[in-house]
Amino acid sequence: MAIQYGKTSRSYATNWFLHRITGTFLVFLLITHFWVQHYDAQTASVAAQVLSSEQIEAGALPDYPEAAKEAVRARYGPDAEVTPYDVVMLRLADPVYAVLWKGFNILFLIFALHHGFYGLNNILTDYIRNPIGRVLAQTLSWTLALALLIVGLYSIIVAGWGYMPAS
């Protein structure tokens, strides 16, 4: 009896292909995320200096570029204290940023969850031999992925809405 390839009732070729595609896109999404969030001069949310744990415990804040300070003070008043959270929330409250980068972050979330949980399910399929155990593990895995997707989408969509810094 000869083995016939590709004649199964369930083909995982689509998921296998999506796993490769999402992995490739994740490389570019991650590089873009790091550049925009941490290194771009206009939108950097991380200061050029690094604070020690003693400085943080003493209440020291990182020193932001003047452009970031001016943007926070223009929005929240001349006496507004510029904190890392304020800089990030100001950026997330911008409508143009919200449409462009929140869409980017949603794609990043979806690709990362699919790639990670598909890989996890491949491992579960390899090591769990009991069919009932395999179905249970995969069901729990995809349920967790769905829960993380819902929490992630909610967090991305509502971030920056109506934010006002503490006075």
PDB file of N, CA, C and O in Angstrom, residues 49 51-63 81-82 84:
ATOM      1  N   GLN A  49      18.992  58.993  29.301  1.00  0.00           N
ATOM      2  CA  GLN A  49      19.720  58.622  30.508  1.00  0.00           C
ATOM      3  C   GLN A  49      19.089  57.398  31.167  1.00  0.00           C
ATOM      4  O   GLN A  49      17.917  57.106  30.964  1.00  0.00           O
ATOM      5  N   LEU A  51      18.380  55.676  34.868  1.00  0.00           N
ATOM      6  CA  LEU A  51      18.345  55.975  36.297  1.00  0.00           C
ATOM      7  C   LEU A  51      18.634  54.720  37.101  1.00  0.00           C
ATOM      8  O   LEU A  51      18.184  53.631  36.749  1.00  0.00           O
ATOM      9  N   SER A  52      19.334  54.892  38.186  1.00  0.00           N
ATOM     10  CA  SER A  52      19.595  53.763  39.081  1.00  0.00           C
ATOM     11  C   SER A  52      18.364  53.512  39.930  1.00  0.00           C
ATOM     12  O   SER A  52      17.470  54.362  40.041  1.00  0.00           O
ATOM     13  N   SER A  53      18.310  52.357  40.565  1.00  0.00           N
ATOM     14  CA  SER A  53      17.155  52.043  41.414  1.00  0.00           C
ATOM     15  C   SER A  53      17.067  53.010  42.591  1.00  0.00           C
ATOM     16  O   SER A  53      15.970  53.343  43.043  1.00  0.00           O
ATOM     17  N   GLU A  54      18.212  53.491  43.085  1.00  0.00           N
ATOM     18  CA  GLU A  54      18.199  54.458  44.189  1.00  0.00           C
ATOM     19  C   GLU A  54      17.578  55.782  43.738  1.00  0.00           C
ATOM     20  O   GLU A  54      16.805  56.396  44.471  1.00  0.00           O
ATOM     21  N   GLN A  55      17.915  56.209  42.512  1.00  0.00           N
ATOM     22  CA  GLN A  55      17.345  57.450  41.993  1.00  0.00           C
ATOM     23  C   GLN A  55      15.841  57.316  41.794  1.00  0.00           C
ATOM     24  O   GLN A  55      15.088  58.246  42.084  1.00  0.00           O
ATOM     25  N   ILE A  56      15.410  56.171  41.306  1.00  0.00           N
ATOM     26  CA  ILE A  56      13.977  55.952  41.089  1.00  0.00           C
ATOM     27  C   ILE A  56      13.241  55.943  42.414  1.00  0.00           C
ATOM     28  O   ILE A  56      12.177  56.555  42.554  1.00  0.00           O
ATOM     29  N   GLU A  57      13.797  55.266  43.421  1.00  0.00           N
ATOM     30  CA  GLU A  57      13.166  55.233  44.745  1.00  0.00           C
ATOM     31  C   GLU A  57      13.107  56.621  45.369  1.00  0.00           C
ATOM     32  O   GLU A  57      12.196  56.927  46.135  1.00  0.00           O
ATOM     33  N   ALA A  58      14.093  57.471  45.043  1.00  0.00           N
ATOM     34  CA  ALA A  58      14.107  58.836  45.569  1.00  0.00           C
ATOM     35  C   ALA A  58      13.149  59.750  44.811  1.00  0.00           C
ATOM     36  O   ALA A  58      12.973  60.907  45.187  1.00  0.00           O
ATOM     37  N   GLY A  59      12.511  59.248  43.760  1.00  0.00           N
ATOM     38  CA  GLY A  59      11.536  60.027  43.014  1.00  0.00           C
ATOM     39  C   GLY A  59      12.101  60.786  41.832  1.00  0.00           C
ATOM     40  O   GLY A  59      11.430  61.659  41.276  1.00  0.00           O
ATOM     41  N   ALA A  60      13.311  60.487  41.434  1.00  0.00           N
ATOM     42  CA  ALA A  60      13.915  61.168  40.279  1.00  0.00           C
ATOM     43  C   ALA A  60      13.226  60.729  38.994  1.00  0.00           C
ATOM     44  O   ALA A  60      12.816  59.580  38.857  1.00  0.00           O
ATOM     45  N   LEU A  61      13.077  61.672  38.078  1.00  0.00           N
ATOM     46  CA  LEU A  61      12.477  61.386  36.771  1.00  0.00           C
ATOM     47  C   LEU A  61      13.530  61.550  35.690  1.00  0.00           C
ATOM     48  O   LEU A  61      14.453  62.353  35.821  1.00  0.00           O
ATOM     49  N   PRO A  62      13.394  60.804  34.590  1.00  0.00           N
ATOM     50  CA  PRO A  62      14.356  60.984  33.494  1.00  0.00           C
ATOM     51  C   PRO A  62      14.198  62.358  32.867  1.00  0.00           C
ATOM     52  O   PRO A  62      13.144  62.982  32.945  1.00  0.00           O
ATOM     53  N   ASP A  63      15.248  62.838  32.268  1.00  0.00           N
ATOM     54  CA  ASP A  63      15.226  64.135  31.615  1.00  0.00           C
ATOM     55  C   ASP A  63      14.869  63.936  30.143  1.00  0.00           C
ATOM     56  O   ASP A  63      15.588  63.271  29.414  1.00  0.00           O
ATOM     57  N   GLU A  81       4.054  68.558  35.137  1.00  0.00           N
ATOM     58  CA  GLU A  81       5.293  67.812  35.347  1.00  0.00           C
ATOM     59  C   GLU A  81       5.403  66.755  34.249  1.00  0.00           C
ATOM     60  O   GLU A  81       4.441  66.057  33.949  1.00  0.00           O
ATOM     61  N   VAL A  82       6.552  66.657  33.639  1.00  0.00           N
ATOM     62  CA  VAL A  82       6.750  65.737  32.520  1.00  0.00           C
ATOM     63  C   VAL A  82       7.237  64.396  33.067  1.00  0.00           C
ATOM     64  O   VAL A  82       8.376  64.276  33.499  1.00  0.00           O
ATOM     65  N   PRO A  84       7.340  59.986  32.425  1.00  0.00           N
ATOM     66  CA  PRO A  84       7.306  59.039  31.303  1.00  0.00           C
ATOM     67  C   PRO A  84       5.879  58.662  30.902  1.00  0.00           C
ATOM     68  O   PRO A  84       5.573  58.558  29.721  1.00  0.00           O
TER      69      PRO A  84
END
